[in-house]
């Protein structure tokens, strides 16, 4: 089976991975499109093999999560749509789904699904590293700005002193030239 024979092109796998509850997941409908089976077949296989799908492999979306996701990916809420909230599969759940489906396409595509999850994880790691570097750069620039800002304020103060020098202090009051003698007891 070549990549051209696949139901879903490998390039689109990245766009089928969402972040929900802090985990990278794929919707059951997207996973079935990749594995070439119907959604109901996947859900039946999961229910038959429940012990292979712990809570960290698969979970069902809440009504609020489903409404939010539906608005993001523009899925119809009409009568032709789903009757229940979808299940989502983590990376390990997607691999386990390929194992329980046991179809040749599911087994073949599980490798591409794992690679897509790894690619998303690497992108997330790169973004975190980039965020950390940007925060360090911002801190350094703020420190430099504070130093430059203080220097600029000092320079502006000196320029203002040159342009408009401060007023000279008032001269001390002039003393009268007449001497007053202290009152003497002999003078009357």
PDB file of C-alpha atoms in Angstrom:
ATOM      1  CA  UNK A   1       0.000   0.000   0.000  1.00  0.00           C
ATOM      2  CA  UNK A   2       1.476   3.344  -1.016  1.00  0.00           C
ATOM      3  CA  UNK A   3       0.716   6.767   0.383  1.00  0.00           C
ATOM      4  CA  UNK A   4      -1.384   7.505  -2.722  1.00  0.00           C
ATOM      5  CA  UNK A   5      -3.694   4.583  -1.926  1.00  0.00           C
ATOM      6  CA  UNK A   6      -4.557   5.967   1.504  1.00  0.00           C
ATOM      7  CA  UNK A   7      -7.997   7.347   2.292  1.00  0.00           C
ATOM      8  CA  UNK A   8      -6.523  10.351   4.101  1.00  0.00           C
ATOM      9  CA  UNK A   9      -3.297  11.946   2.887  1.00  0.00           C
ATOM     10  CA  UNK A  10      -0.536  11.786   5.472  1.00  0.00           C
ATOM     11  CA  UNK A  11      -0.074  15.582   5.271  1.00  0.00           C
ATOM     12  CA  UNK A  12      -3.601  16.062   6.643  1.00  0.00           C
ATOM     13  CA  UNK A  13      -2.932  14.033   9.788  1.00  0.00           C
ATOM     14  CA  UNK A  14      -1.431  17.084  11.515  1.00  0.00           C
ATOM     15  CA  UNK A  15      -4.702  18.959  11.085  1.00  0.00           C
ATOM     16  CA  UNK A  16      -6.672  16.087  12.629  1.00  0.00           C
ATOM     17  CA  UNK A  17      -4.889  16.341  15.971  1.00  0.00           C
ATOM     18  CA  UNK A  18      -6.480  18.645  18.547  1.00  0.00           C
ATOM     19  CA  UNK A  19      -5.511  19.616  22.053  1.00  0.00           C
ATOM     20  CA  UNK A  20      -8.269  18.808  24.552  1.00  0.00           C
ATOM     21  CA  UNK A  21      -7.829  18.628  28.331  1.00  0.00           C
ATOM     22  CA  UNK A  22      -4.131  19.261  27.850  1.00  0.00           C
ATOM     23  CA  UNK A  23      -3.668  16.184  25.634  1.00  0.00           C
ATOM     24  CA  UNK A  24      -3.136  15.777  21.917  1.00  0.00           C
ATOM     25  CA  UNK A  25      -6.046  13.711  20.591  1.00  0.00           C
ATOM     26  CA  UNK A  26      -7.817  12.605  17.406  1.00  0.00           C
ATOM     27  CA  UNK A  27     -11.585  12.436  16.980  1.00  0.00           C
ATOM     28  CA  UNK A  28     -13.056   8.985  16.416  1.00  0.00           C
ATOM     29  CA  UNK A  29     -14.404  10.062  13.002  1.00  0.00           C
ATOM     30  CA  UNK A  30     -10.964  11.300  11.904  1.00  0.00           C
ATOM     31  CA  UNK A  31      -9.297   8.133  13.138  1.00  0.00           C
ATOM     32  CA  UNK A  32     -11.789   5.953  11.242  1.00  0.00           C
ATOM     33  CA  UNK A  33     -11.175   7.976   8.068  1.00  0.00           C
ATOM     34  CA  UNK A  34      -7.458   7.301   8.459  1.00  0.00           C
ATOM     35  CA  UNK A  35      -7.949   3.605   9.256  1.00  0.00           C
ATOM     36  CA  UNK A  36     -10.540   3.089   6.518  1.00  0.00           C
ATOM     37  CA  UNK A  37     -13.407   1.807   8.696  1.00  0.00           C
ATOM     38  CA  UNK A  38     -16.759   3.201   9.796  1.00  0.00           C
ATOM     39  CA  UNK A  39     -17.031   5.077  13.082  1.00  0.00           C
ATOM     40  CA  UNK A  40     -19.554   2.592  14.458  1.00  0.00           C
ATOM     41  CA  UNK A  41     -17.103  -0.273  13.794  1.00  0.00           C
ATOM     42  CA  UNK A  42     -14.393   1.518  15.764  1.00  0.00           C
ATOM     43  CA  UNK A  43     -16.722   2.309  18.673  1.00  0.00           C
ATOM     44  CA  UNK A  44     -17.918  -1.333  18.749  1.00  0.00           C
ATOM     45  CA  UNK A  45     -14.326  -2.591  18.774  1.00  0.00           C
ATOM     46  CA  UNK A  46     -13.469  -0.244  21.633  1.00  0.00           C
ATOM     47  CA  UNK A  47     -16.506  -1.358  23.663  1.00  0.00           C
ATOM     48  CA  UNK A  48     -15.682  -5.030  23.068  1.00  0.00           C
ATOM     49  CA  UNK A  49     -12.072  -4.428  24.217  1.00  0.00           C
ATOM     50  CA  UNK A  50     -12.712  -1.925  27.008  1.00  0.00           C
ATOM     51  CA  UNK A  51      -9.872  -3.338  29.146  1.00  0.00           C
ATOM     52  CA  UNK A  52      -7.388  -2.253  26.428  1.00  0.00           C
ATOM     53  CA  UNK A  53      -8.566   1.364  26.520  1.00  0.00           C
ATOM     54  CA  UNK A  54      -7.941   2.987  29.919  1.00  0.00           C
ATOM     55  CA  UNK A  55      -9.042   6.586  30.528  1.00  0.00           C
ATOM     56  CA  UNK A  56      -5.691   7.982  29.359  1.00  0.00           C
ATOM     57  CA  UNK A  57      -6.121   6.268  25.943  1.00  0.00           C
ATOM     58  CA  UNK A  58      -9.691   7.324  25.144  1.00  0.00           C
ATOM     59  CA  UNK A  59     -12.385   9.568  26.580  1.00  0.00           C
ATOM     60  CA  UNK A  60     -15.704  10.957  25.479  1.00  0.00           C
ATOM     61  CA  UNK A  61     -16.032  14.703  25.037  1.00  0.00           C
ATOM     62  CA  UNK A  62     -18.309  16.682  27.322  1.00  0.00           C
ATOM     63  CA  UNK A  63     -21.180  18.596  25.750  1.00  0.00           C
ATOM     64  CA  UNK A  64     -19.269  21.880  26.216  1.00  0.00           C
ATOM     65  CA  UNK A  65     -16.056  20.491  24.671  1.00  0.00           C
ATOM     66  CA  UNK A  66     -18.008  19.087  21.727  1.00  0.00           C
ATOM     67  CA  UNK A  67     -19.821  22.395  21.130  1.00  0.00           C
ATOM     68  CA  UNK A  68     -16.521  24.274  21.253  1.00  0.00           C
ATOM     69  CA  UNK A  69     -14.788  21.847  18.908  1.00  0.00           C
ATOM     70  CA  UNK A  70     -17.763  21.732  16.552  1.00  0.00           C
ATOM     71  CA  UNK A  71     -17.646  25.527  16.206  1.00  0.00           C
ATOM     72  CA  UNK A  72     -13.907  25.398  15.470  1.00  0.00           C
ATOM     73  CA  UNK A  73     -14.124  22.761  12.755  1.00  0.00           C
ATOM     74  CA  UNK A  74     -17.552  23.786  11.434  1.00  0.00           C
ATOM     75  CA  UNK A  75     -19.516  20.567  11.812  1.00  0.00           C
ATOM     76  CA  UNK A  76     -23.250  20.595  11.200  1.00  0.00           C
ATOM     77  CA  UNK A  77     -25.543  20.210  14.174  1.00  0.00           C
ATOM     78  CA  UNK A  78     -28.384  19.149  11.897  1.00  0.00           C
ATOM     79  CA  UNK A  79     -30.181  15.808  11.614  1.00  0.00           C
ATOM     80  CA  UNK A  80     -27.519  14.322   9.358  1.00  0.00           C
ATOM     81  CA  UNK A  81     -24.844  14.628  12.033  1.00  0.00           C
ATOM     82  CA  UNK A  82     -23.896  12.604  15.069  1.00  0.00           C
ATOM     83  CA  UNK A  83     -26.380  11.415  17.645  1.00  0.00           C
ATOM     84  CA  UNK A  84     -23.808  11.189  20.448  1.00  0.00           C
ATOM     85  CA  UNK A  85     -20.725  13.014  21.643  1.00  0.00           C
ATOM     86  CA  UNK A  86     -17.570  11.712  19.969  1.00  0.00           C
ATOM     87  CA  UNK A  87     -14.799   9.768  21.561  1.00  0.00           C
ATOM     88  CA  UNK A  88     -11.256  11.071  21.254  1.00  0.00           C
ATOM     89  CA  UNK A  89      -8.112   8.957  21.185  1.00  0.00           C
ATOM     90  CA  UNK A  90      -4.715   9.903  22.552  1.00  0.00           C
ATOM     91  CA  UNK A  91      -1.593   8.710  20.763  1.00  0.00           C
ATOM     92  CA  UNK A  92      -1.611   5.425  22.678  1.00  0.00           C
ATOM     93  CA  UNK A  93      -5.334   5.013  22.133  1.00  0.00           C
ATOM     94  CA  UNK A  94      -4.913   5.480  18.373  1.00  0.00           C
ATOM     95  CA  UNK A  95      -2.263   2.745  18.294  1.00  0.00           C
ATOM     96  CA  UNK A  96      -4.434   0.426  20.388  1.00  0.00           C
ATOM     97  CA  UNK A  97      -7.388   1.126  18.049  1.00  0.00           C
ATOM     98  CA  UNK A  98      -5.293  -0.029  15.085  1.00  0.00           C
ATOM     99  CA  UNK A  99      -4.486  -3.225  16.971  1.00  0.00           C
ATOM    100  CA  UNK A 100      -8.107  -4.065  17.845  1.00  0.00           C
ATOM    101  CA  UNK A 101      -9.429  -3.152  14.386  1.00  0.00           C
ATOM    102  CA  UNK A 102      -6.932  -5.556  12.853  1.00  0.00           C
ATOM    103  CA  UNK A 103      -7.484  -4.269   9.326  1.00  0.00           C
ATOM    104  CA  UNK A 104      -4.443  -4.059   7.020  1.00  0.00           C
ATOM    105  CA  UNK A 105      -4.991  -0.351   6.425  1.00  0.00           C
ATOM    106  CA  UNK A 106      -5.319   0.347  10.182  1.00  0.00           C
ATOM    107  CA  UNK A 107      -2.063  -1.456  10.900  1.00  0.00           C
ATOM    108  CA  UNK A 108      -0.274   0.355   8.063  1.00  0.00           C
ATOM    109  CA  UNK A 109      -1.668   3.782   8.946  1.00  0.00           C
ATOM    110  CA  UNK A 110      -0.908   3.471  12.668  1.00  0.00           C
ATOM    111  CA  UNK A 111       2.735   4.200  11.831  1.00  0.00           C
ATOM    112  CA  UNK A 112       1.733   7.483  10.173  1.00  0.00           C
ATOM    113  CA  UNK A 113      -0.546   8.380  13.073  1.00  0.00           C
ATOM    114  CA  UNK A 114       2.299   7.853  15.546  1.00  0.00           C
ATOM    115  CA  UNK A 115       4.587  10.003  13.372  1.00  0.00           C
ATOM    116  CA  UNK A 116       1.964  12.760  13.279  1.00  0.00           C
ATOM    117  CA  UNK A 117       1.696  12.737  17.079  1.00  0.00           C
ATOM    118  CA  UNK A 118       5.490  12.832  17.376  1.00  0.00           C
ATOM    119  CA  UNK A 119       5.638  15.753  14.957  1.00  0.00           C
ATOM    120  CA  UNK A 120       3.039  17.634  17.027  1.00  0.00           C
ATOM    121  CA  UNK A 121       4.970  16.904  20.216  1.00  0.00           C
ATOM    122  CA  UNK A 122       8.196  18.195  18.638  1.00  0.00           C
ATOM    123  CA  UNK A 123       6.432  21.349  17.429  1.00  0.00           C
ATOM    124  CA  UNK A 124       5.040  21.927  20.917  1.00  0.00           C
ATOM    125  CA  UNK A 125       8.497  21.417  22.420  1.00  0.00           C
ATOM    126  CA  UNK A 126      10.001  23.862  19.916  1.00  0.00           C
ATOM    127  CA  UNK A 127       7.314  26.417  20.776  1.00  0.00           C
ATOM    128  CA  UNK A 128       8.009  26.068  24.505  1.00  0.00           C
ATOM    129  CA  UNK A 129      11.746  26.536  23.932  1.00  0.00           C
ATOM    130  CA  UNK A 130      11.053  29.537  21.713  1.00  0.00           C
ATOM    131  CA  UNK A 131       8.736  31.011  24.364  1.00  0.00           C
ATOM    132  CA  UNK A 132      11.411  30.568  27.017  1.00  0.00           C
ATOM    133  CA  UNK A 133      14.034  32.275  24.823  1.00  0.00           C
ATOM    134  CA  UNK A 134      11.655  35.144  24.020  1.00  0.00           C
ATOM    135  CA  UNK A 135      10.918  35.676  27.713  1.00  0.00           C
ATOM    136  CA  UNK A 136      14.658  35.812  28.487  1.00  0.00           C
ATOM    137  CA  UNK A 137      15.201  38.285  25.647  1.00  0.00           C
ATOM    138  CA  UNK A 138      12.326  40.444  26.867  1.00  0.00           C
ATOM    139  CA  UNK A 139      13.793  40.535  30.386  1.00  0.00           C
ATOM    140  CA  UNK A 140      17.216  41.500  29.033  1.00  0.00           C
ATOM    141  CA  UNK A 141      15.743  44.245  26.854  1.00  0.00           C
ATOM    142  CA  UNK A 142      13.751  45.655  29.776  1.00  0.00           C
ATOM    143  CA  UNK A 143      16.911  45.798  31.888  1.00  0.00           C
ATOM    144  CA  UNK A 144      18.792  47.563  29.090  1.00  0.00           C
ATOM    145  CA  UNK A 145      15.882  49.932  28.548  1.00  0.00           C
ATOM    146  CA  UNK A 146      15.849  50.852  32.225  1.00  0.00           C
ATOM    147  CA  UNK A 147      19.570  51.714  32.070  1.00  0.00           C
ATOM    148  CA  UNK A 148      19.123  53.695  28.844  1.00  0.00           C
ATOM    149  CA  UNK A 149      16.011  55.378  30.160  1.00  0.00           C
ATOM    150  CA  UNK A 150      17.890  56.618  33.234  1.00  0.00           C
ATOM    151  CA  UNK A 151      20.734  57.924  31.030  1.00  0.00           C
ATOM    152  CA  UNK A 152      18.264  59.673  28.717  1.00  0.00           C
ATOM    153  CA  UNK A 153      16.516  61.327  31.660  1.00  0.00           C
ATOM    154  CA  UNK A 154      19.873  62.578  32.977  1.00  0.00           C
ATOM    155  CA  UNK A 155      20.861  63.957  29.562  1.00  0.00           C
ATOM    156  CA  UNK A 156      17.482  65.668  29.140  1.00  0.00           C
ATOM    157  CA  UNK A 157      17.795  67.238  32.592  1.00  0.00           C
ATOM    158  CA  UNK A 158      21.219  68.666  31.691  1.00  0.00           C
ATOM    159  CA  UNK A 159      19.891  70.005  28.386  1.00  0.00           C
ATOM    160  CA  UNK A 160      16.969  71.646  30.199  1.00  0.00           C
ATOM    161  CA  UNK A 161      19.402  73.182  32.700  1.00  0.00           C
ATOM    162  CA  UNK A 162      21.387  74.678  29.804  1.00  0.00           C
ATOM    163  CA  UNK A 163      18.292  75.964  28.000  1.00  0.00           C
ATOM    164  CA  UNK A 164      16.516  77.258  31.060  1.00  0.00           C
ATOM    165  CA  UNK A 165      18.997  77.578  33.898  1.00  0.00           C
ATOM    166  CA  UNK A 166      17.580  77.549  37.375  1.00  0.00           C
ATOM    167  CA  UNK A 167      16.934  80.976  38.896  1.00  0.00           C
ATOM    168  CA  UNK A 168      19.754  82.512  40.882  1.00  0.00           C
ATOM    169  CA  UNK A 169      19.145  82.624  44.592  1.00  0.00           C
ATOM    170  CA  UNK A 170      17.818  85.956  45.879  1.00  0.00           C
ATOM    171  CA  UNK A 171      20.519  88.251  47.218  1.00  0.00           C
ATOM    172  CA  UNK A 172      20.587  88.648  50.975  1.00  0.00           C
ATOM    173  CA  UNK A 173      18.740  91.726  52.249  1.00  0.00           C
ATOM    174  CA  UNK A 174      20.873  94.900  52.215  1.00  0.00           C
ATOM    175  CA  UNK A 175      21.890  96.201  55.606  1.00  0.00           C
ATOM    176  CA  UNK A 176      21.327  99.768  56.318  1.00  0.00           C
ATOM    177  CA  UNK A 177      24.458 101.859  56.510  1.00  0.00           C
ATOM    178  CA  UNK A 178      23.405 103.480  59.734  1.00  0.00           C
ATOM    179  CA  UNK A 179      24.758 102.041  62.809  1.00  0.00           C
ATOM    180  CA  UNK A 180      22.447 101.666  65.636  1.00  0.00           C
ATOM    181  CA  UNK A 181      24.033 101.836  68.942  1.00  0.00           C
ATOM    182  CA  UNK A 182      22.596  99.796  71.657  1.00  0.00           C
ATOM    183  CA  UNK A 183      20.661 101.724  74.210  1.00  0.00           C
ATOM    184  CA  UNK A 184      22.903 102.889  76.951  1.00  0.00           C
ATOM    185  CA  UNK A 185      21.796 103.495  80.470  1.00  0.00           C
ATOM    186  CA  UNK A 186      23.698 106.822  80.562  1.00  0.00           C
ATOM    187  CA  UNK A 187      21.918 108.301  77.668  1.00  0.00           C
ATOM    188  CA  UNK A 188      18.603 109.625  78.163  1.00  0.00           C
TER     189      UNK A 188
END
